[in-house]
Each structure stands twice: as C-alpha cells, then as structure tokens.
XYZ file of C-alpha atoms in Angstrom:
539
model
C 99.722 -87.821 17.116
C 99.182 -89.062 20.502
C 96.161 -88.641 22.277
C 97.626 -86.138 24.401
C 98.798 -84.173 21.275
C 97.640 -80.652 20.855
C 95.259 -81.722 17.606
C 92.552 -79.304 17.128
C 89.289 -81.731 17.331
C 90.508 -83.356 20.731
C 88.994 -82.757 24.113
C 91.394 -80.091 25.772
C 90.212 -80.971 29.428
C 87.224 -78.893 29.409
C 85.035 -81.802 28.347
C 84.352 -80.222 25.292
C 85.964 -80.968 21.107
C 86.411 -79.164 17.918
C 86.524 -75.505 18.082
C 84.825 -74.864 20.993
C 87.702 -77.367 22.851
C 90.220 -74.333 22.150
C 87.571 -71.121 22.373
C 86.922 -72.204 25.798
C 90.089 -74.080 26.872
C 92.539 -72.988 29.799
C 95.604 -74.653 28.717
C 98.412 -72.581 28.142
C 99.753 -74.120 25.357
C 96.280 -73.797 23.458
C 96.165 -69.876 24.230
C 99.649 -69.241 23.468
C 98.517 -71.054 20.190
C 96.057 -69.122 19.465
C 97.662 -66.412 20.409
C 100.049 -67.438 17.683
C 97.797 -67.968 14.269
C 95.980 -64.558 14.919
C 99.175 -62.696 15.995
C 101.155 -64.416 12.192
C 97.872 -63.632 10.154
C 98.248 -60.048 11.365
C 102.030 -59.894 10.634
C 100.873 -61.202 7.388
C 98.479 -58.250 6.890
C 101.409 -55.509 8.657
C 103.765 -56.991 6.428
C 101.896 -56.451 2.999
C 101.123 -52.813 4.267
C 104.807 -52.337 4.595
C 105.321 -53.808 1.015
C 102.961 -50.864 -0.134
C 104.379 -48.559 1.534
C 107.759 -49.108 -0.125
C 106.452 -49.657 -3.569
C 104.845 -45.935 -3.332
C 108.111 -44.742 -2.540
C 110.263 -46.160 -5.068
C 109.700 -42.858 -7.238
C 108.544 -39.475 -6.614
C 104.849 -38.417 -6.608
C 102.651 -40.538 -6.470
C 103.279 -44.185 -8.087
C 100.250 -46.383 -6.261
C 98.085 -44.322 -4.011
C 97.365 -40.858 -3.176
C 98.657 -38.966 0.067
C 95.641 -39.510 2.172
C 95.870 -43.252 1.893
C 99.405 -43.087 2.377
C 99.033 -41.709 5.734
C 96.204 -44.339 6.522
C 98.576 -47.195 5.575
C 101.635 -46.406 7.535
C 99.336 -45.605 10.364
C 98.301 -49.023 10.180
C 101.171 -50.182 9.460
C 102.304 -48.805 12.908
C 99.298 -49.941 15.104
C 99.098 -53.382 13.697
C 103.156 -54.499 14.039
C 103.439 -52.440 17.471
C 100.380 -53.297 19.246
C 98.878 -56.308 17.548
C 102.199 -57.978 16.443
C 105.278 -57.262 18.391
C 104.425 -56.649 21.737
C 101.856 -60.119 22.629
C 104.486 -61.839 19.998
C 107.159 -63.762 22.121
C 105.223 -63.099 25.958
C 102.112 -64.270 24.888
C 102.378 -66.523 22.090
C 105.619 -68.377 23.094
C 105.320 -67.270 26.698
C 102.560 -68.789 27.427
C 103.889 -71.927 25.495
C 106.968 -72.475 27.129
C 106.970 -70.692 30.550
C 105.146 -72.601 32.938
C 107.103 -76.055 31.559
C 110.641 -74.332 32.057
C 109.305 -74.006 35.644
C 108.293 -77.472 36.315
C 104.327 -76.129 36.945
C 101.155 -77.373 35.091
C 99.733 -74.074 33.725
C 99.870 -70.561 34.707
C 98.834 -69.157 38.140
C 95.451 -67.758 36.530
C 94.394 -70.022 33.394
C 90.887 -68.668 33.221
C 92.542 -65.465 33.423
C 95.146 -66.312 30.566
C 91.617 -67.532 28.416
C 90.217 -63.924 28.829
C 93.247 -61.746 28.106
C 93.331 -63.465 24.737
C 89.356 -62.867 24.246
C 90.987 -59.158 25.057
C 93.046 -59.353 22.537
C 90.767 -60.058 20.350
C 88.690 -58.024 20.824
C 91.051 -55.288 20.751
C 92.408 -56.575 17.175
C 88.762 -56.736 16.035
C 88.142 -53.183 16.911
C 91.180 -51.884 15.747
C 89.950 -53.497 12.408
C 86.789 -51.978 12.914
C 87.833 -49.023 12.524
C 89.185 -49.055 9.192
C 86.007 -49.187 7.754
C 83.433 -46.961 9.771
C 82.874 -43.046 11.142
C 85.363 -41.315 8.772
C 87.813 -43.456 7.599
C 90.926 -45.334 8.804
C 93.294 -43.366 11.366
C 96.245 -41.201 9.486
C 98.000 -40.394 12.487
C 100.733 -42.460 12.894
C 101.063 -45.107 15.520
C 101.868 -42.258 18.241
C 98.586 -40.876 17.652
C 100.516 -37.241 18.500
C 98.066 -34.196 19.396
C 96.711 -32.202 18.202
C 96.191 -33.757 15.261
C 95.188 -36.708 16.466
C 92.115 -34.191 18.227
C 90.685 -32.835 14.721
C 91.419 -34.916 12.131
C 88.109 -36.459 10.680
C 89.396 -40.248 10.966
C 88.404 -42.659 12.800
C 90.805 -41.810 15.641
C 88.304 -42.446 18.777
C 87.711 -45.979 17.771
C 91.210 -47.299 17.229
C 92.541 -45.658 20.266
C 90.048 -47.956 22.408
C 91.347 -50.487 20.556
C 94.449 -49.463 21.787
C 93.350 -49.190 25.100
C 91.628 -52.704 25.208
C 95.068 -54.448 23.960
C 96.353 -52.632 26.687
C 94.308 -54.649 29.126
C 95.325 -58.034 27.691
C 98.891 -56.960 28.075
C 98.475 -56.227 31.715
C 96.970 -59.102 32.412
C 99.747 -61.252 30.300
C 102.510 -59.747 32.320
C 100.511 -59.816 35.671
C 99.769 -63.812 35.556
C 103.575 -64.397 34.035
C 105.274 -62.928 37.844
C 102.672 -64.838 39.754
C 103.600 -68.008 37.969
C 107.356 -67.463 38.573
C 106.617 -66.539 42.054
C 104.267 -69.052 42.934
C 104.332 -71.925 40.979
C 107.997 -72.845 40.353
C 108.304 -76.836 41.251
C 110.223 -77.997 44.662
C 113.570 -77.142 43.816
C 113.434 -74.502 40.600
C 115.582 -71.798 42.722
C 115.746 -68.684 41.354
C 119.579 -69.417 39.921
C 117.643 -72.391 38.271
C 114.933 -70.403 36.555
C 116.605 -70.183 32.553
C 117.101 -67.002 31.078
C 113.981 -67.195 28.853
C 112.007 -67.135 31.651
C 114.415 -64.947 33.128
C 113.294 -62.097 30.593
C 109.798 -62.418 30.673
C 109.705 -61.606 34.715
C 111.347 -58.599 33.783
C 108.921 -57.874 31.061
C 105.870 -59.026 32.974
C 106.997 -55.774 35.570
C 107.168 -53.206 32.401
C 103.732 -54.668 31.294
C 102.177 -54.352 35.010
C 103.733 -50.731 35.942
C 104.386 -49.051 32.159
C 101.355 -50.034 30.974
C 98.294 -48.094 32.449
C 100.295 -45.122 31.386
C 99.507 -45.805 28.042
C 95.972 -46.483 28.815
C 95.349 -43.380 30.432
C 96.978 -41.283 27.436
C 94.466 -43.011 24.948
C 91.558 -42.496 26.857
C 92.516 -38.588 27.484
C 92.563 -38.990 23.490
C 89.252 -40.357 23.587
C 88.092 -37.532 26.264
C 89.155 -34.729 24.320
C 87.632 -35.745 20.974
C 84.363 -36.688 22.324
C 83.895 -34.283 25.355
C 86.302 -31.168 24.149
C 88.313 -31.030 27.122
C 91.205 -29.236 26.750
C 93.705 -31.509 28.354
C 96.053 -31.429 25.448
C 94.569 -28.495 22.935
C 96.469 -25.254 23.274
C 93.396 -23.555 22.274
C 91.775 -24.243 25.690
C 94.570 -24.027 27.263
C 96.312 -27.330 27.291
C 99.602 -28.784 26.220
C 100.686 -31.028 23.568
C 103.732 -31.370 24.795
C 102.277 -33.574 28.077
C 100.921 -35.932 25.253
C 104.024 -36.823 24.456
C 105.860 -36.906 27.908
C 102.675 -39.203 28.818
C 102.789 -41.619 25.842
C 106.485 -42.145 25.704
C 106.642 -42.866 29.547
C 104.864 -46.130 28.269
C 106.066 -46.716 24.717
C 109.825 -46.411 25.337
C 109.241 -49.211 27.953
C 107.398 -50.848 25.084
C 110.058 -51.137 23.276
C 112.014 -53.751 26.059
C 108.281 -55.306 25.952
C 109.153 -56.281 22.508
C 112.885 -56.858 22.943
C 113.533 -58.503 26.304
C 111.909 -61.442 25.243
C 113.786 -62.031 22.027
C 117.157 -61.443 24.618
C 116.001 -64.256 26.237
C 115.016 -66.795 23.583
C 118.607 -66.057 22.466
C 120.126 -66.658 25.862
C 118.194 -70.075 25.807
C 119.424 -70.818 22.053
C 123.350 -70.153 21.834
C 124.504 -72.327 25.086
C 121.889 -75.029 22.786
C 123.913 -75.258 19.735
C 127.261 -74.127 21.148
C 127.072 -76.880 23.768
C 128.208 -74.728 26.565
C 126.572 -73.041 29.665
C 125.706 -69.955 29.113
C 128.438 -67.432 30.315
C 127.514 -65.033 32.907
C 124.217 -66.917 33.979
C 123.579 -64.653 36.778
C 124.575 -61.302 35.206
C 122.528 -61.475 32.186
C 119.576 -62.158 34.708
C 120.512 -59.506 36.760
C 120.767 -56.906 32.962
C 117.623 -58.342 32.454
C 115.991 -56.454 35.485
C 118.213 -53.611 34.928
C 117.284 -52.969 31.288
C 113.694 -53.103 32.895
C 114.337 -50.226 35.501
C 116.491 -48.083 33.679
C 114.763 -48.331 29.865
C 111.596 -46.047 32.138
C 113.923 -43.406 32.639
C 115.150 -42.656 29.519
C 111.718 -41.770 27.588
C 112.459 -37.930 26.906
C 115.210 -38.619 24.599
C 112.332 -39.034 21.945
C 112.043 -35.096 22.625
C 115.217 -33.518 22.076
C 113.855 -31.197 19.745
C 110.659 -30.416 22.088
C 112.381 -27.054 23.500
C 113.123 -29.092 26.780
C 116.056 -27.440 28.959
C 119.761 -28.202 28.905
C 119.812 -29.842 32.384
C 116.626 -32.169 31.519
C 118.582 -32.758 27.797
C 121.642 -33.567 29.669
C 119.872 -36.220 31.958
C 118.432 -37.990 29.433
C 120.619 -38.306 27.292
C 123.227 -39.692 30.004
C 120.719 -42.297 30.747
C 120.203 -43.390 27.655
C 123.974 -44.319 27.340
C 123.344 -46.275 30.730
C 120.391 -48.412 29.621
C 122.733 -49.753 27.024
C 125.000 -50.796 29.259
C 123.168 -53.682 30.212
C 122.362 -54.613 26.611
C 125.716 -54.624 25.995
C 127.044 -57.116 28.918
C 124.029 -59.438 27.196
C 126.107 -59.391 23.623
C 129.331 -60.113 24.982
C 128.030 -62.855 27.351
C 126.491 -64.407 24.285
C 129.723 -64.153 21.903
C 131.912 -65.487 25.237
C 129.271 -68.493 25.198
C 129.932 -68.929 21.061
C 133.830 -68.789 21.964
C 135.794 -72.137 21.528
C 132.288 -73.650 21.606
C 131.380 -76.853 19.617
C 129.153 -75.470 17.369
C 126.063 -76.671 15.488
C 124.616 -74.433 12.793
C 121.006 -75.198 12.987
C 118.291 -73.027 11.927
C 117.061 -71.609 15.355
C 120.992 -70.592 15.658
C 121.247 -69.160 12.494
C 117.906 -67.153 13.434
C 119.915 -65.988 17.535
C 123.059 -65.186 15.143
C 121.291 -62.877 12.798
C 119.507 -61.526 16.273
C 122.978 -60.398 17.714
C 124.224 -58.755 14.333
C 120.740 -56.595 13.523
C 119.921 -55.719 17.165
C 123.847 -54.831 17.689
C 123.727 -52.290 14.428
C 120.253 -51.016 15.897
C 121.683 -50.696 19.421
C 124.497 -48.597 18.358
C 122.797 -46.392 16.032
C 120.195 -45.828 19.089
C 123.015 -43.851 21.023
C 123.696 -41.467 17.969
C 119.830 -41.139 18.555
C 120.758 -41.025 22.517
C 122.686 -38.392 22.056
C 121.573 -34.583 21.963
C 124.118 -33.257 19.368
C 123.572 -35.755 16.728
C 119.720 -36.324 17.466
C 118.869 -32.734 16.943
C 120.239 -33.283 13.056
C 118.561 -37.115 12.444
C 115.447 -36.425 14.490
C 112.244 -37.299 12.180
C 114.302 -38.824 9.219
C 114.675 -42.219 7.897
C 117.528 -42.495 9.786
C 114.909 -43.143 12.991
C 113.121 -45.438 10.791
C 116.117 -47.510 9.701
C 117.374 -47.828 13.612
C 114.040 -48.726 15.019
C 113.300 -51.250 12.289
C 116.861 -52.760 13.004
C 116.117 -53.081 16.553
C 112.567 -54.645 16.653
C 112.475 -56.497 13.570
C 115.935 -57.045 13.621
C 115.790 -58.104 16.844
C 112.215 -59.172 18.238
C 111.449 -60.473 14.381
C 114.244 -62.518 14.329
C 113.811 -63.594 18.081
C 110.679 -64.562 17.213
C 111.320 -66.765 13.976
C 114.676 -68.255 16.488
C 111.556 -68.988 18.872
C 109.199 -70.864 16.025
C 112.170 -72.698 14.449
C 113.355 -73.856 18.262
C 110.190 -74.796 20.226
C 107.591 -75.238 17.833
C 108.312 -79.002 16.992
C 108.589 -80.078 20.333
C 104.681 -79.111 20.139
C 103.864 -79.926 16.827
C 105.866 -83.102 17.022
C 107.142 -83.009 13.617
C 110.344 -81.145 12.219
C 110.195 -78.756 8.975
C 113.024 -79.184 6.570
C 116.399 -77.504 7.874
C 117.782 -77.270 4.801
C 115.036 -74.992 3.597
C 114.823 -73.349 6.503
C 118.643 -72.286 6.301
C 118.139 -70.764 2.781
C 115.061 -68.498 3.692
C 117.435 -67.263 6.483
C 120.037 -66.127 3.995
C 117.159 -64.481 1.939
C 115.805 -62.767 4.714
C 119.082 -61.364 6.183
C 120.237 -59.904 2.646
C 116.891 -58.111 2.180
C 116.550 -57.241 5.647
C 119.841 -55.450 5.234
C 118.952 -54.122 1.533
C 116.117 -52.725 2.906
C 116.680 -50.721 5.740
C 120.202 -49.496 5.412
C 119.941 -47.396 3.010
C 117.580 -45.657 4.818
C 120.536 -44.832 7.742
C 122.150 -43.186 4.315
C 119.169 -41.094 2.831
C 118.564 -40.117 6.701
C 121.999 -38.944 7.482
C 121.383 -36.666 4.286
C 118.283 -35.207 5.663
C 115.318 -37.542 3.971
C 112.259 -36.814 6.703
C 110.005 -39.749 7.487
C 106.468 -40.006 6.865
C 106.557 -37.684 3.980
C 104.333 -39.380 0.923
C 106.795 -37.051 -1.867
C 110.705 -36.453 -1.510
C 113.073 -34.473 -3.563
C 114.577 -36.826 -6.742
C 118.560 -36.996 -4.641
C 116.617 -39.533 -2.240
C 115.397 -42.089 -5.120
C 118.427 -44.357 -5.345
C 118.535 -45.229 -1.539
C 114.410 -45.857 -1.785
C 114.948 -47.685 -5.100
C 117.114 -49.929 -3.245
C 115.126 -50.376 0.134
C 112.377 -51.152 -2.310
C 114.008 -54.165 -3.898
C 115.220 -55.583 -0.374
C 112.178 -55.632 0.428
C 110.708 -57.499 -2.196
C 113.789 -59.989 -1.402
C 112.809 -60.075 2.610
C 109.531 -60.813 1.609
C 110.428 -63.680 -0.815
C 112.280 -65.024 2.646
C 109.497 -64.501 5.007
C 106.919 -66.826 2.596
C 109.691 -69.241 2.029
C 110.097 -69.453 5.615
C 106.897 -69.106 6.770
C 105.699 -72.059 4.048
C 108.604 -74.453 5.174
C 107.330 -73.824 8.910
C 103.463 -74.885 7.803
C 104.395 -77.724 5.629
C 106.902 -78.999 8.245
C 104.433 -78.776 11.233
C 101.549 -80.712 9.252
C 103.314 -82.933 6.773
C 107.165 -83.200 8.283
C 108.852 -85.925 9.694
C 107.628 -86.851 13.282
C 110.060 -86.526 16.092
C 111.551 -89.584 17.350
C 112.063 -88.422 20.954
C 111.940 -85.216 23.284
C 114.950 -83.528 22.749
C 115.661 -82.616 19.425
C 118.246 -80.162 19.839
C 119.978 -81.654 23.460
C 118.803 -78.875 25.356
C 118.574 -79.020 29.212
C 115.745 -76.707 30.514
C 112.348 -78.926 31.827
C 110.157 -78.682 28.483
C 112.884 -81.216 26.840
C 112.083 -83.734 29.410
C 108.225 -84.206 28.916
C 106.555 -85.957 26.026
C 106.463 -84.552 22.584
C 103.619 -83.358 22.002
C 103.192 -82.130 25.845
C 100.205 -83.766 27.409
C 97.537 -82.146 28.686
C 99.118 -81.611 32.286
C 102.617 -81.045 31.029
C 104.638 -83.561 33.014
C 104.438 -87.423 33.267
C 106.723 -87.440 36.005
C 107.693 -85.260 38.819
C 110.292 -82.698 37.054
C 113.698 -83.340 37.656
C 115.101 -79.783 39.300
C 118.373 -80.669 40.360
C 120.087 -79.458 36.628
C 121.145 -76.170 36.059
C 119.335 -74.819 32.735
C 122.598 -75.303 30.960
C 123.928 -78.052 32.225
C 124.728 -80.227 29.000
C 126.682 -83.241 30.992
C 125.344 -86.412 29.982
C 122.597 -84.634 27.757
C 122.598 -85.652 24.116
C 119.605 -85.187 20.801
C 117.689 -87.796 20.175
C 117.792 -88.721 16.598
C-alpha cells in the first residue's frame, strides 16, 4: 500500500504509529473504521444470539435453555442489533467514511469531536456488556425496556439503560457534526442539487439524531430515577403511568427506525444509477422524500399503541399518518425501478446487495401498513407477525444496505477487491434464508403465534421448524460473505485505479487508498453526482 494508505502501524497525522495512531487519530476514515470492526464483531455476537434464539424454538418446551435465559437473550438480542449495531451502522461507520469526500471537504466540521463520540460509543458498548455479568443478572426486558417491569425486575436493568443513554450521546453527536459538515464544509461549487443522495440521507438522519434523540435519553434516565430513587413517574402504585413510558420511548424509537433505514435509502440511491449507468431518476424528489420521511416518520409513533385504550380520534390520526409517511418511501422505490428501466445493466455484487434492498424493505414496507392500520393491528399486535415485518424492514433493508455499502466502498479504501464471484453466491444464500426465515413467521402470526413467548402450542412448530433452518442457511451466507470480504481486503487483488465501478460522485476521483487529506487536487464540482458522460471503470 501506499504510504498514504490507511495501514494500521502508519502515522495517521497525529505524529504518533501503531495503535495509538488510530486510538488517538481524527481522521474520519480511521473512526468510521473503527467504528466498523467493533460495530461487525457485535453483529457477530447479535447474530449468534439470534441463532439461539431460533434453535430454542424449533420445538416446544424447552430444547436449549430455560425461560429465564430466554428472556435475557432476546433482550440482548434487541439492545445489541438496535443500539449497538443498526443505528451507528451506515451514519457512523460508512458515514463518516464517505461523507466528507462526496463533499469535496478534508474531514468533518468537528474531528476531535468525531474521535470522542466513538470513545462514547464505546463506552456505551462496554457498559452495556457490563452488565451482563454484574448486580443481578443480564436485563430480561426486551429492548423497549417497557414499565413496570422494567421498575422491579431483579436484573441488571439500571446499568444497561445508561448504557443506553451513553450510546445515545454518541449518536447525537454523530448526527450533530454530519449537518455542520454539509452546511459548512461543502467545496466551492458542491450546490445543494450537487450534494448525492447518500449524503442526501444522512442530513436528514443527522436532524432525527439531533431532535429525536434526547427523547430517548430522558426516558432511560426516568428508568434509572425510578429504580434507584422510587419516584413514581411511571409506577401506578404511586400514582404514575405506564402508559407515558411508552408515548415517551416511541416518540424516539419510531424515529429510530428512519435512523437505521434512511441511510441504507441512500447507499441504494448512490448504487443503482452505478451499475445501471443512468442518472438517477427524480434526483431532486428523492432528496426532497428524504426530508419528508424525516418530518413525518415523528408523527406517527402511537401506532405502536393501538391496543393501549387510546381514543378513536387519536387512533384515527395515527393511523392516517402512518399511510402518509409511506408515501415518501414509496416515490423512493419507483424512482429506483424507473432508474433500472431500459438501463444498461451490470450485475455486480453491491447491485445484487441494492436489489435484494428494494425487494425485502418493499415486503416490510407493505406489511407495516397492515400494522398502520387500526383494524388489522388490533388482531397482529404482539405476534410474530410484528417480528417478521420489522426484521424485513431493518435487516432486510438496513442489513442489506449495509453489506451494498461494504461490497461498494470498501475497496476503494482497502485498495484491493474480494472475489465477485464468491461474493454473488453468499448473496443467493443469504436471500433464500433470509426469506426462509422470517416469512413464515408473517404465517404463524396471522394465526395468532404471540412473540416473546419461550413455549407455544404444537400448531406453531412447522412455521418455527422452518424459520429455524433459514436461519441456519442465512447464517451459512453471512460467514461466506463476511470471509470473502476479509480475505479480499487483506489478500485480494489490488486495484489498478480509482474507479472501480465508473461512478461519478468526488470519492472516485482521489487516490485509492485516500490519503491522509483526502484530495490531491482541488475537487472537480462542476459534475452532477450522476453524471456518467465520459466516465468509464478502470480495469
């Protein structure tokens, strides 16, 4: 590699080398790294809870663990892929890799700032950890940490929800340096019709992580409050309601939920003009859904309470509003299938990855307005049904943006390509089991299987039979992939120039690996993002 490269035992500009180059570093690209190994080793960890899960549930009773550690390991298997996994994966892992290049700028507008939201992170991850092991055992909540359970059960509740809290904080920050790059720092030239759509949907995520945020924050520490000082904000005993918890903690985790999706919208909007050698259709309307799927997804979090006792007015409302929001969603799908239309097409892995994106999200989308609406809620609410459509849409869709992301950017800053072919099959693999998994679970829902029950009656077994094999086959695709990825990035074939896939946003143009500083040369702003005249891949 180059002496610019991003090798771990360089100097990173700090003067220093070796570790303490990166655990001190203010280079975006190194932090978005790092953000990178510790958010996949987690995924790792989510991902073998979620095999456990599914091998208890192949049978009735118990086949692997008892009841109490089955509510301990979905728990976790909630907390870590939500807050540890999902939400920092595309902002601040690819984010922070690719964001200030698409704009032309050297780093973000706050790089020491960037360095300690990742020590944040950490240190959230590390106390979420922590408490699987001390006070009275790991959480066995659930992820939503609902009251008033969440007040007296024995578990180490109190610890992970400052965890929670902390992680929090490195979001805010995340979203809050990500505007004042785009605002500030876009190079003579980058107009806002210029910006790509990548970038595009992390301004409108940076907004739900600034504004949605401290809701969240507040809710866990009222948590914290009444379980250490016995207020009785929430308890019904003293007086409070449980029903605020969750108007309070969904006002921040429906937004969540375009955290973790907007960004996978937007490495697809940057990969299908790519490989279908077209501009992207609609350039300035799926910008403009971006921002609206922003505004009106913090409207719509009561629709998680249909079955709350809430009135028919407030029902009504929010369940009209929840056909909105997808409005915008939708105009995103059909601008990306116009861009596919008549297109010359290349089927290369980060396509096949965008492609599986619009198929999975699509199926989650839809099955979110039977969700959406009051009628049909009321008979799915609390069944697998939920579990299958929210699965669909964020590892359908922010999983698979996410491995579109690796397969696209990642050798422009490793340098070296994995195998394609290889990379090709473990899609294949991990779209059947995806599918094998999780929709049978629509099926055993719609026949009234609840979630997060540990036993089920024996007319359930053949759909979790079946989810249970898919996901043995999704997780034979995730090593294969994951593998290929590794292998490719430290033993692959080096790139021969800067543009591997003809692309025309800014962080083609500069040297593969990026130096230090980004740019050699002043960046050339007078292209459109997806402007593919005259722009070919260098082989």
């Amino acid at each position: 590699m180059s002496s610019n490269s991003l090798s771990f035992w360089e100097d990173s500009g700090n003067g220093r080398t070796g570790i303490m180059a990166w655990l001190t570093t203010t280079d975006h690209k190194r932090i978005g790294l790092m953000y990178m190994y510790v958010i996949l080793a987690m995924f790792i960890a989510g991902l073998c809870l979620g095999l456990a899960i599914r091998l208890e549930l192949i049978a009735p009773g118990r086949t692997i663990m008892d009841a109490q550690t089955y509510n301990t390991v979905f728990t976790l298997h909630g907390v870590i892929m939500i807050f540890i996994v999902v939400i920092p994966s595309i902002p601040a892992a690819i984010g922070n890799l690719v964001l200030p290049i698409q704009l032309g700028a050297e780093d973000v507008a706050f790089p020491r700032l960037n360095l300690f939201s990742w020590y944040l992170y950490i240190g959230g991850t590390i106390l979420a950890l922590v408490s699987l092991f001390t006070g009275g055992g790991a959480p066995d909540t659930g992820w939503t940490f609902y009251v008033p359970f969440s007040e007296f059960t024995t578990t180490n509740v109190s610890v992970a929800v400052i965890a929670v809290f902390i992680l929090g904080f490195s979001s805010i920050l995340t979203g809050l340096n990500f505007i004042t790059t785009i605002h500030r720092l876009r190079a003579p030239g980058m107009t806002w019709t210029k910006i790509p759509l990548f970038t595009w949907s992390l301004y409108a995520t940076g907004w739900i992580q600034v504004l949605a945020t401290p809701v969240l924050g507040i809710t866990v520490l009222l948590i914290f409050a009444e379980r250490v000082l016995g207020v009785g904000l929430f308890d019904p005993n003293k007086g409070g309601d449980p029903i605020l918890y969750q108007h309070l903690f969904w006002i921040y985790s429906h937004p969540a939920v375009y955290i973790m999706i907007l960004p996978a919208m937007g490495v697809v909007s940057d990969i299908i003009p790519v490989f279908a050698r077209k501009p992207i259709f609609g350039y300035k309307t799926i910008a403009f859904s971006s921002l609206m799927i922003a505004f009106a997804g913090s409207l719509v979090w009561a629709h998680h309470m249909f079955t709350s006792g809430m009135s028919d007015t407030a029902v009504l409302i929010f369940s009209l509003l929840t056909f909105v929001v997808a409005i915008p969603s939708a105009i995103k799908v059909f601008n990306w299938t116009a861009t596919l239309y008549k297109g010359s097409i290349t089927v290369d892995p980060p396509l096949l990855y965008a492609l599986g994106f619009i198929f999975l999200f699509s199926v989650g989308g839809l099955t979110g307005l039977i969700l959406g609406s009051a009628g049909t809620d009321i008979h799915v609410h609390d069944t697998y049904f939920v579990v299958s459509h929210f699965h669909y849409v964020i590892f359908g869709g922010t999983g698979f943006g996410m491995f579109a992301a690796a397969h696209y950017w990642l050798p422009k800053y490793y340098g070296r390509m994995y195998n394609k072919t290889v990379a090709k099959v473990a899609f294949y693999i991990l779209f059947i089991g995806f599918n094998l998994l999780y929709f049978p679970l629509f099926i055993i829902g719609l026949e009234g299987m609840p979630r997060r029950y540990y036993d089920y009656l024996p007319q359930y077994q053949e759909g979790h039979v079946i989810s249970t094999v898919g996901s043995w086959i999704l997780a034979v695709g995730v090593i294969i992939m994951l593998v290929n990825l590794i292998r490719g990035f430290t033993k692959g074939e080096k790139l021969k120039g800067r543009n591997p896939w003809g692309a025309a946003t800014l962080e083609w143009t500069i040297p593969t690996p990026p130096p230090l500083l980004n740019f050699d040369k002043e960046p050339d702003t007078s292209r459109k993002p997806y402007d593919f005249q005259g722009v070919t891949p260098d082989e």
